């Protein structure tokens, strides 16, 4: 397999996951805003590191809606949902011979649907329906990959890309939201706001999962544990880094070589696997998450270096 | 009838928009009929996709139907809600005191306020539930109180539901649908959220466990997926993260209740049951029941498992006991009732009977144990033949009927056929009683979709609306 193929599949996984995460995050944050009328716009902005941009727009009389549009359908924003789906599609298009018809067609039809919607009247565009559609179809594309693709290197690179993106996304949500809700880092400060913490879980679609696991009222420490350490929660940081490690090992077995990327993937996985939530809070959640996110970024660079993707 | 009724949006002789509805009225004025038609189609799709269906008993064509949802919300101002909330807490507290008394010393009978026969001869009385000390003394943990409005400040309690009241899943899902369909409304109007109901419900259920286990095991007992409210059972179990069980999933051993799991038997501490009293335990109640658990009542009596709501609650919410509730409030709480009863004639009293038979054409007559809008007569909208036939029923069994004046239930603007028209509504808030009493702001608004109809029951062609309680300090809403 060519390095360029590996690269395309890796980024297809990342972009598709990014679009899906962004869609879910906007939906959860909006839902929260509708229920609590808090500083909704700032909350959304913080998730994407866009507080300054938002302040500027607000000074010019802008509203939350324009921020959402920037995140959903602005083609000049490389991280917008539309840009991400477009990028994933062009990655897939270059590798049509290396992915299955099912994967290609489901991704392409999502892209076609988005293009049609965006060509129409923007004022009457149903943003909710668009976000819903992205969420649903991204699940179908990943599902198509899972049930139709040959389990070879191409599949491994797709998986590594998707899980690295997803793990980083969950870590970022937890980091930002925890800081917003508990600026002093103390999870026991006062009675947790039900709506605020259920929104944090909703960002990774885990409100009902939380109930299943803990069967108790929402508690910030447990929310953090679920999002970080629970291996059986498919969007937890631990689960994602476990999957990254697993796919890296399969690649190492196939190639018969190992490098810095393998070491780092194994180390990150082990760190999440053996961590305890009370110890994490002792040293500080923000510090722990900062370290994990830095290393995820480094891992992405090392993967590029090791497999000649750059 | 409809022209006399109090319209919650356009009340008053001048027909001006009442303050709490200003935001909604603006929205209605701005929204095109096409948009509305599209939205209504979307709503139906949403409910079908989510499987939010209601199988009315006796429905032959198609087992599952969706309850029509009207997208114009019903709005309640904060101060109106505060008044209702106080009245609801008071009423449910008194009903719980009455149930504990009815199955205990019956002091209210000795005080001469309620005849003992009213309790002991009641078809809903469960002798086996006597003398139990339930955790917190609570019998009606989940109560649905049906309220109607007839004027700016005039609310009445139409009936109490303290057996297994349903409908709360619609409160939660209707809100989800509204936030999805009209987010712009929520940005403009400060509506209090309702999504924490499940969290409060779970806390309530846990707080009434006999065991002092920090995490008592709570399950929801359903009759199964043929039950008309099965969607709600599954919904609530999922929201709370507890097991949804059928009778066959549970068994009793050495006086304790267990559920069968692949890891072996697991103890159950609290059962939120949505199965009627009669079917709960074939050893103690109906022997032909397959829906219950043999030995369940023994475990309850031994203080090993709590059953929510308690058995025999029907003595507190039938339509003849209803007439005593204001007296209960005075007797147990020493307070004047905040919420009024609808004046009620009891046909087992000679004077009342005479009056009712002479005025059938003006009255609403109901069966004492009836529910779901069945077995009732709405005098003003009935034909002479119907009235005559019903008079025969009342004469045959006077004790089985009560009568009330035909109230001009308030109306709310509702989408019908070609446009917006006023339709009659009621309101069922859900009151949770455990170690404390909690009420999620709002409740289920049911709307009679047929012009002039006063019957809001979903089994009789009623629909629902999202119910908005506005945040404190906001009166205009827009």
PDB file of N, CA and C in Angstrom, chain A residues 111-175:
ATOM      1  N   UNK A 111     -22.231  14.080   1.087  1.00  0.00           N
ATOM      2  CA  UNK A 111     -21.661  15.307   0.527  1.00  0.00           C
ATOM      3  C   UNK A 111     -22.615  15.960  -0.474  1.00  0.00           C
ATOM      4  N   UNK A 112     -23.247  15.122  -1.307  1.00  0.00           N
ATOM      5  CA  UNK A 112     -24.202  15.643  -2.275  1.00  0.00           C
ATOM      6  C   UNK A 112     -25.393  16.308  -1.581  1.00  0.00           C
ATOM      7  N   UNK A 113     -25.841  15.668  -0.514  1.00  0.00           N
ATOM      8  CA  UNK A 113     -26.980  16.227   0.211  1.00  0.00           C
ATOM      9  C   UNK A 113     -26.626  17.598   0.789  1.00  0.00           C
ATOM     10  N   UNK A 114     -25.424  17.673   1.395  1.00  0.00           N
ATOM     11  CA  UNK A 114     -25.001  18.958   1.969  1.00  0.00           C
ATOM     12  C   UNK A 114     -24.896  20.019   0.875  1.00  0.00           C
ATOM     13  N   UNK A 115     -24.320  19.648  -0.252  1.00  0.00           N
ATOM     14  CA  UNK A 115     -24.161  20.627  -1.333  1.00  0.00           C
ATOM     15  C   UNK A 115     -25.511  21.139  -1.794  1.00  0.00           C
ATOM     16  N   UNK A 116     -26.469  20.225  -1.930  1.00  0.00           N
ATOM     17  CA  UNK A 116     -27.804  20.632  -2.371  1.00  0.00           C
ATOM     18  C   UNK A 116     -28.430  21.586  -1.362  1.00  0.00           C
ATOM     19  N   UNK A 117     -28.333  21.208  -0.103  1.00  0.00           N
ATOM     20  CA  UNK A 117     -28.927  22.058   0.936  1.00  0.00           C
ATOM     21  C   UNK A 117     -28.307  23.456   0.925  1.00  0.00           C
ATOM     22  N   UNK A 118     -26.979  23.507   0.752  1.00  0.00           N
ATOM     23  CA  UNK A 118     -26.304  24.806   0.845  1.00  0.00           C
ATOM     24  C   UNK A 118     -26.524  25.657  -0.391  1.00  0.00           C
ATOM     25  N   UNK A 119     -26.835  25.019  -1.513  1.00  0.00           N
ATOM     26  CA  UNK A 119     -27.123  25.790  -2.723  1.00  0.00           C
ATOM     27  C   UNK A 119     -28.474  26.484  -2.618  1.00  0.00           C
ATOM     28  N   UNK A 120     -29.353  25.939  -1.764  1.00  0.00           N
ATOM     29  CA  UNK A 120     -30.692  26.512  -1.614  1.00  0.00           C
ATOM     30  C   UNK A 120     -30.650  27.827  -0.850  1.00  0.00           C
ATOM     31  N   UNK A 121     -31.797  28.315  -0.478  1.00  0.00           N
ATOM     32  CA  UNK A 121     -31.915  29.576   0.239  1.00  0.00           C
ATOM     33  C   UNK A 121     -31.363  29.431   1.659  1.00  0.00           C
ATOM     34  N   UNK A 122     -30.276  30.162   1.922  1.00  0.00           N
ATOM     35  CA  UNK A 122     -29.613  30.015   3.234  1.00  0.00           C
ATOM     36  C   UNK A 122     -30.513  30.468   4.378  1.00  0.00           C
ATOM     37  N   UNK A 123     -31.356  31.466   4.090  1.00  0.00           N
ATOM     38  CA  UNK A 123     -32.197  32.016   5.163  1.00  0.00           C
ATOM     39  C   UNK A 123     -33.184  30.968   5.673  1.00  0.00           C
ATOM     40  N   UNK A 124     -33.676  30.147   4.740  1.00  0.00           N
ATOM     41  CA  UNK A 124     -34.690  29.185   5.163  1.00  0.00           C
ATOM     42  C   UNK A 124     -34.072  27.812   5.423  1.00  0.00           C
ATOM     43  N   UNK A 125     -32.722  27.742   5.399  1.00  0.00           N
ATOM     44  CA  UNK A 125     -32.053  26.460   5.607  1.00  0.00           C
ATOM     45  C   UNK A 125     -32.320  25.948   7.027  1.00  0.00           C
ATOM     46  N   UNK A 126     -32.755  24.705   7.109  1.00  0.00           N
ATOM     47  CA  UNK A 126     -33.015  24.109   8.418  1.00  0.00           C
ATOM     48  C   UNK A 126     -31.711  23.543   8.984  1.00  0.00           C
ATOM     49  N   UNK A 127     -31.076  24.331   9.864  1.00  0.00           N
ATOM     50  CA  UNK A 127     -29.773  23.922  10.390  1.00  0.00           C
ATOM     51  C   UNK A 127     -29.875  22.655  11.243  1.00  0.00           C
ATOM     52  N   UNK A 128     -30.983  22.568  11.989  1.00  0.00           N
ATOM     53  CA  UNK A 128     -31.186  21.397  12.832  1.00  0.00           C
ATOM     54  C   UNK A 128     -31.214  20.124  11.996  1.00  0.00           C
ATOM     55  N   UNK A 129     -31.951  20.167  10.892  1.00  0.00           N
ATOM     56  CA  UNK A 129     -32.064  18.985  10.036  1.00  0.00           C
ATOM     57  C   UNK A 129     -30.711  18.633   9.434  1.00  0.00           C
ATOM     58  N   UNK A 130     -29.938  19.679   9.080  1.00  0.00           N
ATOM     59  CA  UNK A 130     -28.623  19.441   8.490  1.00  0.00           C
ATOM     60  C   UNK A 130     -27.709  18.741   9.493  1.00  0.00           C
ATOM     61  N   UNK A 131     -27.703  19.239  10.720  1.00  0.00           N
ATOM     62  CA  UNK A 131     -26.859  18.645  11.756  1.00  0.00           C
ATOM     63  C   UNK A 131     -27.280  17.209  12.033  1.00  0.00           C
ATOM     64  N   UNK A 132     -28.575  17.007  12.111  1.00  0.00           N
ATOM     65  CA  UNK A 132     -29.127  15.672  12.341  1.00  0.00           C
ATOM     66  C   UNK A 132     -28.674  14.703  11.242  1.00  0.00           C
ATOM     67  N   UNK A 133     -28.731  15.193  10.021  1.00  0.00           N
ATOM     68  CA  UNK A 133     -28.378  14.371   8.878  1.00  0.00           C
ATOM     69  C   UNK A 133     -26.897  13.981   8.908  1.00  0.00           C
ATOM     70  N   UNK A 134     -26.034  14.955   9.255  1.00  0.00           N
ATOM     71  CA  UNK A 134     -24.601  14.663   9.324  1.00  0.00           C
ATOM     72  C   UNK A 134     -24.335  13.595  10.380  1.00  0.00           C
ATOM     73  N   UNK A 135     -24.946  13.762  11.534  1.00  0.00           N
ATOM     74  CA  UNK A 135     -24.745  12.791  12.618  1.00  0.00           C
ATOM     75  C   UNK A 135     -25.137  11.389  12.177  1.00  0.00           C
ATOM     76  N   UNK A 136     -26.322  11.317  11.585  1.00  0.00           N
ATOM     77  CA  UNK A 136     -26.880  10.016  11.239  1.00  0.00           C
ATOM     78  C   UNK A 136     -26.058   9.339  10.139  1.00  0.00           C
ATOM     79  N   UNK A 137     -25.710  10.136   9.124  1.00  0.00           N
ATOM     80  CA  UNK A 137     -25.027   9.514   7.989  1.00  0.00           C
ATOM     81  C   UNK A 137     -23.584   9.191   8.297  1.00  0.00           C
ATOM     82  N   UNK A 138     -22.964   9.970   9.190  1.00  0.00           N
ATOM     83  CA  UNK A 138     -21.586   9.632   9.579  1.00  0.00           C
ATOM     84  C   UNK A 138     -21.572   8.258  10.252  1.00  0.00           C
ATOM     85  N   UNK A 139     -22.586   7.997  11.053  1.00  0.00           N
ATOM     86  CA  UNK A 139     -22.691   6.675  11.682  1.00  0.00           C
ATOM     87  C   UNK A 139     -22.787   5.593  10.610  1.00  0.00           C
ATOM     88  N   UNK A 140     -23.565   5.883   9.558  1.00  0.00           N
ATOM     89  CA  UNK A 140     -23.727   4.891   8.494  1.00  0.00           C
ATOM     90  C   UNK A 140     -22.436   4.663   7.730  1.00  0.00           C
ATOM     91  N   UNK A 141     -21.658   5.723   7.536  1.00  0.00           N
ATOM     92  CA  UNK A 141     -20.403   5.573   6.792  1.00  0.00           C
ATOM     93  C   UNK A 141     -19.420   4.718   7.596  1.00  0.00           C
ATOM     94  N   UNK A 142     -19.284   5.047   8.890  1.00  0.00           N
ATOM     95  CA  UNK A 142     -18.390   4.230   9.726  1.00  0.00           C
ATOM     96  C   UNK A 142     -18.907   2.792   9.817  1.00  0.00           C
ATOM     97  N   UNK A 143     -20.231   2.659   9.851  1.00  0.00           N
ATOM     98  CA  UNK A 143     -20.818   1.321   9.898  1.00  0.00           C
ATOM     99  C   UNK A 143     -20.524   0.552   8.624  1.00  0.00           C
ATOM    100  N   UNK A 144     -20.621   1.240   7.488  1.00  0.00           N
ATOM    101  CA  UNK A 144     -20.326   0.591   6.204  1.00  0.00           C
ATOM    102  C   UNK A 144     -18.871   0.120   6.192  1.00  0.00           C
ATOM    103  N   UNK A 145     -17.964   0.974   6.717  1.00  0.00           N
ATOM    104  CA  UNK A 145     -16.551   0.579   6.772  1.00  0.00           C
ATOM    105  C   UNK A 145     -16.386  -0.673   7.625  1.00  0.00           C
ATOM    106  N   UNK A 146     -17.080  -0.684   8.723  1.00  0.00           N
ATOM    107  CA  UNK A 146     -16.907  -1.801   9.654  1.00  0.00           C
ATOM    108  C   UNK A 146     -17.387  -3.123   9.080  1.00  0.00           C
ATOM    109  N   UNK A 147     -18.490  -3.081   8.338  1.00  0.00           N
ATOM    110  CA  UNK A 147     -19.033  -4.362   7.874  1.00  0.00           C
ATOM    111  C   UNK A 147     -18.592  -4.742   6.475  1.00  0.00           C
ATOM    112  N   UNK A 148     -17.968  -3.814   5.726  1.00  0.00           N
ATOM    113  CA  UNK A 148     -17.619  -4.194   4.341  1.00  0.00           C
ATOM    114  C   UNK A 148     -16.126  -4.157   4.035  1.00  0.00           C
ATOM    115  N   UNK A 149     -15.318  -3.448   4.829  1.00  0.00           N
ATOM    116  CA  UNK A 149     -13.908  -3.282   4.429  1.00  0.00           C
ATOM    117  C   UNK A 149     -13.030  -4.452   4.836  1.00  0.00           C
ATOM    118  N   UNK A 150     -12.132  -4.788   3.955  1.00  0.00           N
ATOM    119  CA  UNK A 150     -11.124  -5.799   4.266  1.00  0.00           C
ATOM    120  C   UNK A 150     -10.312  -5.332   5.469  1.00  0.00           C
ATOM    121  N   UNK A 151     -10.016  -6.257   6.367  1.00  0.00           N
ATOM    122  CA  UNK A 151      -9.208  -5.857   7.528  1.00  0.00           C
ATOM    123  C   UNK A 151      -7.733  -5.856   7.150  1.00  0.00           C
ATOM    124  N   UNK A 152      -7.308  -4.775   6.519  1.00  0.00           N
ATOM    125  CA  UNK A 152      -5.898  -4.660   6.144  1.00  0.00           C
ATOM    126  C   UNK A 152      -5.375  -3.319   6.618  1.00  0.00           C
ATOM    127  N   UNK A 153      -4.222  -2.918   6.129  1.00  0.00           N
ATOM    128  CA  UNK A 153      -3.609  -1.668   6.587  1.00  0.00           C
ATOM    129  C   UNK A 153      -4.528  -0.477   6.365  1.00  0.00           C
ATOM    130  N   UNK A 154      -5.220  -0.479   5.217  1.00  0.00           N
ATOM    131  CA  UNK A 154      -6.088   0.659   4.908  1.00  0.00           C
ATOM    132  C   UNK A 154      -7.110   0.851   6.028  1.00  0.00           C
ATOM    133  N   UNK A 155      -7.686  -0.244   6.437  1.00  0.00           N
ATOM    134  CA  UNK A 155      -8.673  -0.172   7.509  1.00  0.00           C
ATOM    135  C   UNK A 155      -8.044   0.354   8.794  1.00  0.00           C
ATOM    136  N   UNK A 156      -6.822  -0.141   9.104  1.00  0.00           N
ATOM    137  CA  UNK A 156      -6.149   0.305  10.323  1.00  0.00           C
ATOM    138  C   UNK A 156      -5.908   1.817  10.319  1.00  0.00           C
ATOM    139  N   UNK A 157      -5.492   2.348   9.159  1.00  0.00           N
ATOM    140  CA  UNK A 157      -5.229   3.787   9.116  1.00  0.00           C
ATOM    141  C   UNK A 157      -6.513   4.595   9.275  1.00  0.00           C
ATOM    142  N   UNK A 158      -7.588   4.098   8.674  1.00  0.00           N
ATOM    143  CA  UNK A 158      -8.878   4.769   8.843  1.00  0.00           C
ATOM    144  C   UNK A 158      -9.272   4.806  10.322  1.00  0.00           C
ATOM    145  N   UNK A 159      -9.090   3.677  10.981  1.00  0.00           N
ATOM    146  CA  UNK A 159      -9.465   3.579  12.386  1.00  0.00           C
ATOM    147  C   UNK A 159      -8.587   4.475  13.270  1.00  0.00           C
ATOM    148  N   UNK A 160      -7.276   4.448  13.016  1.00  0.00           N
ATOM    149  CA  UNK A 160      -6.366   5.277  13.814  1.00  0.00           C
ATOM    150  C   UNK A 160      -6.775   6.747  13.705  1.00  0.00           C
ATOM    151  N   UNK A 161      -7.071   7.195  12.491  1.00  0.00           N
ATOM    152  CA  UNK A 161      -7.468   8.587  12.284  1.00  0.00           C
ATOM    153  C   UNK A 161      -8.745   8.920  13.044  1.00  0.00           C
ATOM    154  N   UNK A 162      -9.739   8.052  12.900  1.00  0.00           N
ATOM    155  CA  UNK A 162     -11.039   8.325  13.521  1.00  0.00           C
ATOM    156  C   UNK A 162     -10.924   8.345  15.043  1.00  0.00           C
ATOM    157  N   UNK A 163     -10.236   7.374  15.609  1.00  0.00           N
ATOM    158  CA  UNK A 163     -10.187   7.281  17.075  1.00  0.00           C
ATOM    159  C   UNK A 163      -9.288   8.347  17.699  1.00  0.00           C
ATOM    160  N   UNK A 164      -8.234   8.712  16.975  1.00  0.00           N
ATOM    161  CA  UNK A 164      -7.378   9.782  17.505  1.00  0.00           C
ATOM    162  C   UNK A 164      -8.184  11.088  17.582  1.00  0.00           C
ATOM    163  N   UNK A 165      -8.937  11.361  16.536  1.00  0.00           N
ATOM    164  CA  UNK A 165      -9.767  12.562  16.495  1.00  0.00           C
ATOM    165  C   UNK A 165     -10.838  12.513  17.600  1.00  0.00           C
ATOM    166  N   UNK A 166     -11.466  11.379  17.734  1.00  0.00           N
ATOM    167  CA  UNK A 166     -12.546  11.250  18.702  1.00  0.00           C
ATOM    168  C   UNK A 166     -12.032  11.382  20.139  1.00  0.00           C
ATOM    169  N   UNK A 167     -10.884  10.755  20.406  1.00  0.00           N
ATOM    170  CA  UNK A 167     -10.301  10.834  21.751  1.00  0.00           C
ATOM    171  C   UNK A 167      -9.933  12.272  22.097  1.00  0.00           C
ATOM    172  N   UNK A 168      -9.335  12.949  21.122  1.00  0.00           N
ATOM    173  CA  UNK A 168      -8.943  14.333  21.366  1.00  0.00           C
ATOM    174  C   UNK A 168     -10.177  15.197  21.589  1.00  0.00           C
ATOM    175  N   UNK A 169     -11.214  14.919  20.837  1.00  0.00           N
ATOM    176  CA  UNK A 169     -12.448  15.680  20.956  1.00  0.00           C
ATOM    177  C   UNK A 169     -13.053  15.537  22.360  1.00  0.00           C
ATOM    178  N   UNK A 170     -13.126  14.322  22.847  1.00  0.00           N
ATOM    179  CA  UNK A 170     -13.679  14.099  24.180  1.00  0.00           C
ATOM    180  C   UNK A 170     -12.827  14.791  25.246  1.00  0.00           C
ATOM    181  N   UNK A 171     -11.517  14.685  25.099  1.00  0.00           N
ATOM    182  CA  UNK A 171     -10.620  15.334  26.067  1.00  0.00           C
ATOM    183  C   UNK A 171     -10.819  16.842  26.058  1.00  0.00           C
ATOM    184  N   UNK A 172     -11.013  17.393  24.868  1.00  0.00           N
ATOM    185  CA  UNK A 172     -11.195  18.841  24.745  1.00  0.00           C
ATOM    186  C   UNK A 172     -12.507  19.271  25.399  1.00  0.00           C
ATOM    187  N   UNK A 173     -13.580  18.531  25.146  1.00  0.00           N
ATOM    188  CA  UNK A 173     -14.873  18.873  25.737  1.00  0.00           C
ATOM    189  C   UNK A 173     -14.777  18.876  27.263  1.00  0.00           C
ATOM    190  N   UNK A 174     -14.187  17.810  27.787  1.00  0.00           N
ATOM    191  CA  UNK A 174     -14.078  17.701  29.237  1.00  0.00           C
ATOM    192  C   UNK A 174     -13.240  18.844  29.803  1.00  0.00           C
ATOM    193  N   UNK A 175     -12.150  19.128  29.120  1.00  0.00           N
ATOM    194  CA  UNK A 175     -11.238  20.184  29.557  1.00  0.00           C
ATOM    195  C   UNK A 175     -11.959  21.533  29.610  1.00  0.00           C
TER     196      UNK A 175
END
